[in-house]
Amino acid sequence: MKSSYLINLGLIILLAGLYWFNNHSDAPSSTNTKLTLIDSETVEHIIISQGNRAEIILDKTVGQWQLTAPLTAHANPTRINLLLSLLTINTGRQQAITKGQDLSPFGLTKDSVSLTLGQQHFLFGNIEPISQHRYVLHNDTLYLLEDTISPLLNTNASSFIDNRLIPEGQNLTQITIPFYQQQTLSNQTITLSLIDGHWQTEQHLTADKQVELVDNWHHARALQVIPLDAIASEFEPSTFHANLTFDDQTEPMKLALHLNEASFFIINEKAKLAYQFPKVLYQTLLLPIPNL
């Protein structure tokens, strides 16, 4: 009986809130209005607050977005752009709120998920059941906005890690990788070097195959990127490695390779990240042992 009473009370509060919003909203405009006039290119700092979770912090450094807390890694540019798209999202119904007004009927409390883009702060509430738009509080105004951002705000920090193995803008000049044989990795290796604009190797391999192999490394995107501390116990120390040298670095990037029944893992121990790929991808990033 008590449970039924609480449910009914909750529905009454929600309906009262909807009635207030519908009857106090500004008249809809015939033209769409952007939520802010802020240029997304000027934003260099992002904070995602998720109640009791640690804040996710992203910073723009020398034109590149980095995840800086609670872990450090290159940030996924697609997800960053989605967050920034909130600045120019089209607004629909809106209503100014009064100081001290109870916004809990809209799902807006001190524990609500919030997003800070530069100096702009946004608080996310419930979904409005009729329009399926979300209540968002910004600058003392309550908006109903298309729900494109909030699903991303409820993910963990690792989901913002760039899944590209090689960050954009880095160019390979040398690569040393192991061969494989019968779905196992080999201690035999091959080295490809960029000399006078052409890829070369001491072993027999066509120029087209060399270019294809290097391109595969440049464009490799993991299914997911996992903080190494969370998964390190699953791996024995690897004897198989890939060494990648870039034109802007003096020391090569050393990557540990693990191939199991389900996946192909590439481990960047320096960055403390594990890149998980479909198992079959090892055949595009490595070469079979040549027939003698």
mmCIF file of C-alpha atoms in Angstrom:
data_model
loop_
_atom_site.group_PDB
_atom_site.id
_atom_site.type_symbol
_atom_site.label_atom_id
_atom_site.label_comp_id
_atom_site.label_asym_id
_atom_site.label_seq_id
_atom_site.Cartn_x
_atom_site.Cartn_y
_atom_site.Cartn_z
ATOM 1 C CA MET A 1 0.000 0.000 0.000
ATOM 2 C CA LYS A 2 2.824 2.330 0.936
ATOM 3 C CA SER A 3 4.633 1.605 -2.344
ATOM 4 C CA SER A 4 1.512 2.420 -4.362
ATOM 5 C CA TYR A 5 1.100 5.671 -2.450
ATOM 6 C CA LEU A 6 4.678 6.739 -3.189
ATOM 7 C CA ILE A 7 4.322 5.924 -6.895
ATOM 8 C CA ASN A 8 1.122 7.962 -7.129
ATOM 9 C CA LEU A 9 2.728 10.844 -5.257
ATOM 10 C CA GLY A 10 5.668 10.775 -7.648
ATOM 11 C CA LEU A 11 3.351 10.886 -10.651
ATOM 12 C CA ILE A 12 1.480 13.842 -9.182
ATOM 13 C CA ILE A 13 4.732 15.744 -8.667
ATOM 14 C CA LEU A 14 5.863 14.963 -12.216
ATOM 15 C CA LEU A 15 2.532 16.065 -13.708
ATOM 16 C CA ALA A 16 2.620 19.248 -11.655
ATOM 17 C CA GLY A 17 6.083 19.986 -12.956
ATOM 18 C CA LEU A 18 5.037 19.369 -16.541
ATOM 19 C CA TYR A 19 1.985 21.581 -16.075
ATOM 20 C CA TRP A 20 4.176 24.375 -14.728
ATOM 21 C CA PHE A 21 6.664 24.059 -17.591
ATOM 22 C CA ASN A 22 4.005 23.919 -20.307
ATOM 23 C CA ASN A 23 2.134 26.891 -18.934
ATOM 24 C CA HIS A 24 5.182 29.069 -18.299
ATOM 25 C CA SER A 25 7.242 28.285 -21.386
ATOM 26 C CA ASP A 26 7.919 31.062 -23.832
ATOM 27 C CA ALA A 27 5.879 30.957 -27.026
ATOM 28 C CA PRO A 28 7.707 28.839 -29.623
ATOM 29 C CA SER A 29 9.609 30.839 -32.204
ATOM 30 C CA SER A 30 9.110 30.272 -35.924
ATOM 31 C CA THR A 31 12.882 30.056 -36.325
ATOM 32 C CA ASN A 32 15.288 27.812 -34.422
ATOM 33 C CA THR A 33 17.564 29.458 -31.879
ATOM 34 C CA LYS A 34 20.983 28.128 -30.911
ATOM 35 C CA LEU A 35 21.537 27.396 -27.234
ATOM 36 C CA THR A 36 24.623 29.656 -27.089
ATOM 37 C CA LEU A 37 26.636 31.918 -29.355
ATOM 38 C CA ILE A 38 29.905 30.359 -28.196
ATOM 39 C CA ASP A 39 32.362 29.215 -30.875
ATOM 40 C CA SER A 40 33.345 25.634 -30.037
ATOM 41 C CA GLU A 41 36.886 26.340 -31.249
ATOM 42 C CA THR A 42 37.392 28.659 -28.270
ATOM 43 C CA VAL A 43 36.646 25.921 -25.723
ATOM 44 C CA GLU A 44 39.811 24.398 -24.244
ATOM 45 C CA HIS A 45 38.543 22.785 -21.038
ATOM 46 C CA ILE A 46 35.727 20.273 -20.442
ATOM 47 C CA ILE A 47 34.485 18.776 -17.177
ATOM 48 C CA ILE A 48 31.911 15.988 -16.843
ATOM 49 C CA SER A 49 30.525 15.507 -13.334
ATOM 50 C CA GLN A 50 28.616 12.290 -12.659
ATOM 51 C CA GLY A 51 27.393 12.484 -9.078
ATOM 52 C CA ASN A 52 29.533 10.172 -6.933
ATOM 53 C CA ARG A 53 32.007 9.305 -9.718
ATOM 54 C CA ALA A 54 35.331 11.032 -10.211
ATOM 55 C CA GLU A 55 35.155 13.971 -12.608
ATOM 56 C CA ILE A 56 36.182 13.386 -16.210
ATOM 57 C CA ILE A 57 38.423 16.236 -17.351
ATOM 58 C CA LEU A 58 39.527 16.940 -20.916
ATOM 59 C CA ASP A 59 41.931 19.674 -21.993
ATOM 60 C CA LYS A 60 42.918 21.051 -25.363
ATOM 61 C CA THR A 61 46.699 21.307 -25.727
ATOM 62 C CA VAL A 62 48.379 22.569 -28.895
ATOM 63 C CA GLY A 63 45.177 21.934 -30.821
ATOM 64 C CA GLN A 64 44.784 18.336 -29.580
ATOM 65 C CA TRP A 65 42.309 17.133 -26.958
ATOM 66 C CA GLN A 66 43.694 15.110 -24.063
ATOM 67 C CA LEU A 67 41.947 13.166 -21.330
ATOM 68 C CA THR A 68 43.694 14.459 -18.179
ATOM 69 C CA ALA A 69 41.615 12.943 -15.329
ATOM 70 C CA PRO A 70 40.973 10.435 -13.909
ATOM 71 C CA LEU A 71 43.528 9.005 -16.370
ATOM 72 C CA THR A 72 45.778 10.414 -19.074
ATOM 73 C CA ALA A 73 45.399 9.617 -22.784
ATOM 74 C CA HIS A 74 44.675 11.116 -26.180
ATOM 75 C CA ALA A 75 40.959 11.933 -26.352
ATOM 76 C CA ASN A 76 38.541 10.646 -28.973
ATOM 77 C CA PRO A 77 37.890 13.642 -31.302
ATOM 78 C CA THR A 78 34.489 12.342 -32.430
ATOM 79 C CA ARG A 79 33.216 12.254 -28.850
ATOM 80 C CA ILE A 80 34.691 15.662 -28.091
ATOM 81 C CA ASN A 81 32.895 17.155 -31.093
ATOM 82 C CA LEU A 82 29.635 15.595 -29.937
ATOM 83 C CA LEU A 83 30.005 17.240 -26.521
ATOM 84 C CA LEU A 84 30.784 20.599 -28.124
ATOM 85 C CA SER A 85 27.749 20.322 -30.389
ATOM 86 C CA LEU A 86 25.612 21.147 -27.339
ATOM 87 C CA LEU A 87 26.727 24.770 -27.665
ATOM 88 C CA THR A 88 24.864 25.188 -30.942
ATOM 89 C CA ILE A 89 21.988 22.757 -30.492
ATOM 90 C CA ASN A 90 18.576 24.102 -31.500
ATOM 91 C CA THR A 91 16.423 25.143 -28.565
ATOM 92 C CA GLY A 92 12.727 24.492 -28.250
ATOM 93 C CA ARG A 93 10.623 25.269 -25.203
ATOM 94 C CA GLN A 94 12.301 27.181 -22.432
ATOM 95 C CA GLN A 95 11.480 28.965 -19.214
ATOM 96 C CA ALA A 96 13.431 31.168 -16.816
ATOM 97 C CA ILE A 97 13.506 29.819 -13.272
ATOM 98 C CA THR A 98 13.307 31.702 -10.011
ATOM 99 C CA LYS A 99 15.908 31.614 -7.245
ATOM 100 C CA GLY A 100 15.311 28.713 -4.846
ATOM 101 C CA GLN A 101 12.763 27.050 -7.112
ATOM 102 C CA ASP A 102 12.421 23.270 -6.602
ATOM 103 C CA LEU A 103 13.531 21.627 -9.848
ATOM 104 C CA SER A 104 13.446 18.030 -8.608
ATOM 105 C CA PRO A 105 10.245 17.286 -10.608
ATOM 106 C CA PHE A 106 12.448 17.728 -13.697
ATOM 107 C CA GLY A 107 15.165 15.434 -12.334
ATOM 108 C CA LEU A 108 17.463 18.344 -11.527
ATOM 109 C CA THR A 109 19.222 17.909 -8.181
ATOM 110 C CA LYS A 110 22.690 18.444 -6.717
ATOM 111 C CA ASP A 111 23.620 14.934 -7.894
ATOM 112 C CA SER A 112 22.500 15.431 -11.497
ATOM 113 C CA VAL A 113 25.009 14.899 -14.286
ATOM 114 C CA SER A 114 26.582 18.157 -15.404
ATOM 115 C CA LEU A 115 28.755 19.290 -18.280
ATOM 116 C CA THR A 116 31.064 22.291 -18.292
ATOM 117 C CA LEU A 117 32.292 23.546 -21.667
ATOM 118 C CA GLY A 118 34.785 26.316 -21.047
ATOM 119 C CA GLN A 119 32.823 28.808 -18.919
ATOM 120 C CA GLN A 120 29.407 27.386 -19.842
ATOM 121 C CA HIS A 121 27.695 25.082 -17.336
ATOM 122 C CA PHE A 122 24.833 22.658 -18.134
ATOM 123 C CA LEU A 123 22.827 20.502 -15.720
ATOM 124 C CA PHE A 124 20.944 17.497 -17.136
ATOM 125 C CA GLY A 125 17.589 16.302 -15.803
ATOM 126 C CA ASN A 126 14.898 13.812 -16.810
ATOM 127 C CA ILE A 127 13.363 12.990 -20.171
ATOM 128 C CA GLU A 128 10.038 14.722 -20.837
ATOM 129 C CA PRO A 129 7.743 11.774 -21.665
ATOM 130 C CA ILE A 130 5.761 13.390 -24.484
ATOM 131 C CA SER A 131 8.511 14.957 -26.604
ATOM 132 C CA GLN A 132 11.267 12.589 -25.395
ATOM 133 C CA HIS A 133 13.483 15.657 -25.053
ATOM 134 C CA ARG A 134 15.624 16.225 -21.977
ATOM 135 C CA TYR A 135 15.390 18.962 -19.386
ATOM 136 C CA VAL A 136 18.643 20.955 -19.322
ATOM 137 C CA LEU A 137 19.368 23.868 -16.991
ATOM 138 C CA HIS A 138 21.679 26.561 -18.343
ATOM 139 C CA ASN A 139 22.126 30.156 -17.151
ATOM 140 C CA ASP A 140 18.994 30.065 -14.941
ATOM 141 C CA THR A 141 16.854 28.902 -17.860
ATOM 142 C CA LEU A 142 15.226 25.500 -18.156
ATOM 143 C CA TYR A 143 15.274 24.054 -21.680
ATOM 144 C CA LEU A 144 13.833 21.021 -23.399
ATOM 145 C CA LEU A 145 16.556 19.789 -25.759
ATOM 146 C CA GLU A 146 16.973 16.842 -28.088
ATOM 147 C CA ASP A 147 18.638 14.082 -26.094
ATOM 148 C CA THR A 148 21.892 13.644 -28.039
ATOM 149 C CA ILE A 149 24.478 14.407 -25.360
ATOM 150 C CA SER A 150 23.426 12.815 -22.065
ATOM 151 C CA PRO A 151 24.068 9.152 -23.060
ATOM 152 C CA LEU A 152 27.721 10.069 -23.533
ATOM 153 C CA LEU A 153 27.855 11.786 -20.141
ATOM 154 C CA ASN A 154 26.937 8.577 -18.332
ATOM 155 C CA THR A 155 29.842 6.517 -19.692
ATOM 156 C CA ASN A 156 33.168 5.921 -17.946
ATOM 157 C CA ALA A 157 36.372 7.854 -18.557
ATOM 158 C CA SER A 158 37.951 5.162 -20.759
ATOM 159 C CA SER A 159 35.188 5.651 -23.346
ATOM 160 C CA PHE A 160 36.742 9.058 -24.115
ATOM 161 C CA ILE A 161 40.129 7.561 -25.006
ATOM 162 C CA ASP A 162 41.023 7.851 -28.676
ATOM 163 C CA ASN A 163 40.742 4.336 -30.133
ATOM 164 C CA ARG A 164 43.282 5.107 -32.858
ATOM 165 C CA LEU A 165 46.508 3.246 -32.151
ATOM 166 C CA ILE A 166 48.528 5.990 -33.852
ATOM 167 C CA PRO A 167 47.297 9.521 -33.073
ATOM 168 C CA GLU A 168 46.455 11.797 -35.958
ATOM 169 C CA GLY A 169 49.415 13.782 -37.267
ATOM 170 C CA GLN A 170 52.094 11.211 -36.412
ATOM 171 C CA ASN A 171 53.896 9.741 -39.426
ATOM 172 C CA LEU A 172 55.768 6.449 -39.394
ATOM 173 C CA THR A 173 59.341 6.342 -40.666
ATOM 174 C CA GLN A 174 60.247 2.827 -39.535
ATOM 175 C CA ILE A 175 58.381 -0.228 -38.302
ATOM 176 C CA THR A 176 59.648 -3.540 -36.940
ATOM 177 C CA ILE A 177 57.059 -6.276 -36.441
ATOM 178 C CA PRO A 178 57.019 -10.045 -35.891
ATOM 179 C CA PHE A 179 55.789 -12.553 -38.419
ATOM 180 C CA TYR A 180 53.016 -15.003 -37.616
ATOM 181 C CA GLN A 181 52.545 -18.678 -38.429
ATOM 182 C CA GLN A 182 49.488 -20.891 -37.905
ATOM 183 C CA GLN A 183 47.710 -18.314 -35.712
ATOM 184 C CA THR A 184 50.699 -17.829 -33.427
ATOM 185 C CA LEU A 185 53.278 -15.051 -33.305
ATOM 186 C CA SER A 186 56.879 -15.677 -34.283
ATOM 187 C CA ASN A 187 60.167 -14.397 -32.916
ATOM 188 C CA GLN A 188 61.257 -13.752 -36.502
ATOM 189 C CA THR A 189 60.783 -10.073 -37.417
ATOM 190 C CA ILE A 190 60.795 -7.754 -40.417
ATOM 191 C CA THR A 191 61.800 -4.090 -40.533
ATOM 192 C CA LEU A 192 60.428 -1.552 -43.010
ATOM 193 C CA SER A 193 62.085 1.863 -43.350
ATOM 194 C CA LEU A 194 61.005 5.022 -45.163
ATOM 195 C CA ILE A 195 63.980 6.105 -47.277
ATOM 196 C CA ASP A 196 63.763 8.997 -49.732
ATOM 197 C CA GLY A 197 59.974 8.790 -49.657
ATOM 198 C CA HIS A 198 59.803 5.048 -50.378
ATOM 199 C CA TRP A 199 59.318 2.107 -48.045
ATOM 200 C CA GLN A 200 62.124 -0.408 -48.189
ATOM 201 C CA THR A 201 63.051 -3.692 -46.507
ATOM 202 C CA GLU A 202 65.892 -6.165 -46.799
ATOM 203 C CA GLN A 203 63.421 -9.013 -47.184
ATOM 204 C CA HIS A 204 61.411 -9.778 -50.283
ATOM 205 C CA LEU A 205 58.193 -7.770 -50.122
ATOM 206 C CA THR A 206 56.589 -5.783 -52.910
ATOM 207 C CA ALA A 207 56.379 -2.010 -52.639
ATOM 208 C CA ASP A 208 52.579 -2.133 -52.744
ATOM 209 C CA LYS A 209 52.466 -4.641 -49.889
ATOM 210 C CA GLN A 210 54.788 -2.488 -47.800
ATOM 211 C CA VAL A 211 52.610 0.596 -48.304
ATOM 212 C CA GLU A 212 49.473 -1.413 -47.508
ATOM 213 C CA LEU A 213 50.990 -2.751 -44.299
ATOM 214 C CA VAL A 214 52.079 0.690 -43.092
ATOM 215 C CA ASP A 215 48.674 2.155 -43.947
ATOM 216 C CA ASN A 216 47.013 -0.579 -41.902
ATOM 217 C CA TRP A 217 49.029 0.497 -38.861
ATOM 218 C CA HIS A 218 48.276 4.166 -39.465
ATOM 219 C CA HIS A 219 44.511 3.529 -39.608
ATOM 220 C CA ALA A 220 44.207 0.837 -36.925
ATOM 221 C CA ARG A 221 41.265 1.535 -34.583
ATOM 222 C CA ALA A 222 40.648 -0.614 -31.534
ATOM 223 C CA LEU A 223 37.276 -2.005 -30.514
ATOM 224 C CA GLN A 224 38.009 -0.561 -27.097
ATOM 225 C CA VAL A 225 40.901 0.923 -25.157
ATOM 226 C CA ILE A 226 41.318 -0.308 -21.597
ATOM 227 C CA PRO A 227 43.507 1.180 -18.849
ATOM 228 C CA LEU A 228 46.340 -1.322 -18.511
ATOM 229 C CA ASP A 229 46.013 -1.533 -14.712
ATOM 230 C CA ALA A 230 42.506 -2.951 -15.151
ATOM 231 C CA ILE A 231 43.581 -5.802 -17.407
ATOM 232 C CA ALA A 232 47.314 -6.387 -16.857
ATOM 233 C CA SER A 233 46.726 -9.498 -14.734
ATOM 234 C CA GLU A 234 45.325 -11.286 -17.791
ATOM 235 C CA PHE A 235 48.638 -11.140 -19.654
ATOM 236 C CA GLU A 236 51.941 -12.876 -19.179
ATOM 237 C CA PRO A 237 55.027 -10.790 -20.042
ATOM 238 C CA SER A 238 55.127 -10.722 -23.826
ATOM 239 C CA THR A 239 58.104 -11.778 -25.931
ATOM 240 C CA PHE A 240 56.527 -10.310 -29.068
ATOM 241 C CA HIS A 241 56.800 -6.617 -29.799
ATOM 242 C CA ALA A 242 56.300 -4.020 -32.509
ATOM 243 C CA ASN A 243 58.595 -1.003 -32.607
ATOM 244 C CA LEU A 244 57.224 2.091 -34.358
ATOM 245 C CA THR A 245 59.394 5.103 -35.154
ATOM 246 C CA PHE A 246 57.858 8.472 -36.063
ATOM 247 C CA ASP A 247 59.269 11.501 -37.837
ATOM 248 C CA ASP A 248 58.841 13.732 -34.780
ATOM 249 C CA GLN A 249 60.313 11.354 -32.177
ATOM 250 C CA THR A 250 63.809 10.076 -31.552
ATOM 251 C CA GLU A 251 62.770 7.017 -29.523
ATOM 252 C CA PRO A 252 60.543 4.333 -31.065
ATOM 253 C CA MET A 253 57.165 3.428 -29.582
ATOM 254 C CA LYS A 254 57.490 -0.096 -28.185
ATOM 255 C CA LEU A 255 54.270 -2.115 -28.205
ATOM 256 C CA ALA A 256 53.707 -5.550 -26.676
ATOM 257 C CA LEU A 257 51.581 -7.956 -28.737
ATOM 258 C CA HIS A 258 49.241 -10.604 -27.333
ATOM 259 C CA LEU A 259 47.161 -13.000 -29.433
ATOM 260 C CA ASN A 260 44.584 -15.211 -27.728
ATOM 261 C CA GLU A 261 41.540 -17.213 -28.753
ATOM 262 C CA ALA A 262 39.239 -14.203 -28.941
ATOM 263 C CA SER A 263 41.274 -11.028 -29.451
ATOM 264 C CA PHE A 264 44.459 -9.371 -30.596
ATOM 265 C CA PHE A 265 45.817 -6.984 -27.956
ATOM 266 C CA ILE A 266 48.410 -4.278 -28.537
ATOM 267 C CA ILE A 267 49.797 -2.941 -25.277
ATOM 268 C CA ASN A 268 51.362 0.497 -24.932
ATOM 269 C CA GLU A 269 53.061 0.063 -21.569
ATOM 270 C CA LYS A 270 54.418 3.609 -21.496
ATOM 271 C CA ALA A 271 50.933 5.067 -21.935
ATOM 272 C CA LYS A 272 49.483 2.283 -19.710
ATOM 273 C CA LEU A 273 46.816 1.422 -22.268
ATOM 274 C CA ALA A 274 45.628 -1.854 -23.812
ATOM 275 C CA TYR A 275 44.117 -1.698 -27.312
ATOM 276 C CA GLN A 276 41.758 -4.570 -28.044
ATOM 277 C CA PHE A 277 41.214 -5.588 -31.699
ATOM 278 C CA PRO A 278 39.261 -8.411 -33.322
ATOM 279 C CA LYS A 279 41.496 -11.458 -33.512
ATOM 280 C CA VAL A 280 41.503 -11.510 -37.314
ATOM 281 C CA LEU A 281 43.096 -8.065 -37.455
ATOM 282 C CA TYR A 282 46.545 -9.448 -36.652
ATOM 283 C CA GLN A 283 46.630 -10.743 -40.236
ATOM 284 C CA THR A 284 46.420 -7.166 -41.572
ATOM 285 C CA LEU A 285 48.987 -5.689 -39.150
ATOM 286 C CA LEU A 286 51.508 -8.526 -39.371
ATOM 287 C CA LEU A 287 52.874 -10.779 -42.122
ATOM 288 C CA PRO A 288 52.958 -14.577 -42.451
ATOM 289 C CA ILE A 289 56.392 -16.196 -42.309
ATOM 290 C CA PRO A 290 57.557 -16.361 -45.925
ATOM 291 C CA ASN A 291 57.961 -19.732 -47.555
ATOM 292 C CA LEU A 292 61.621 -20.627 -47.903
#
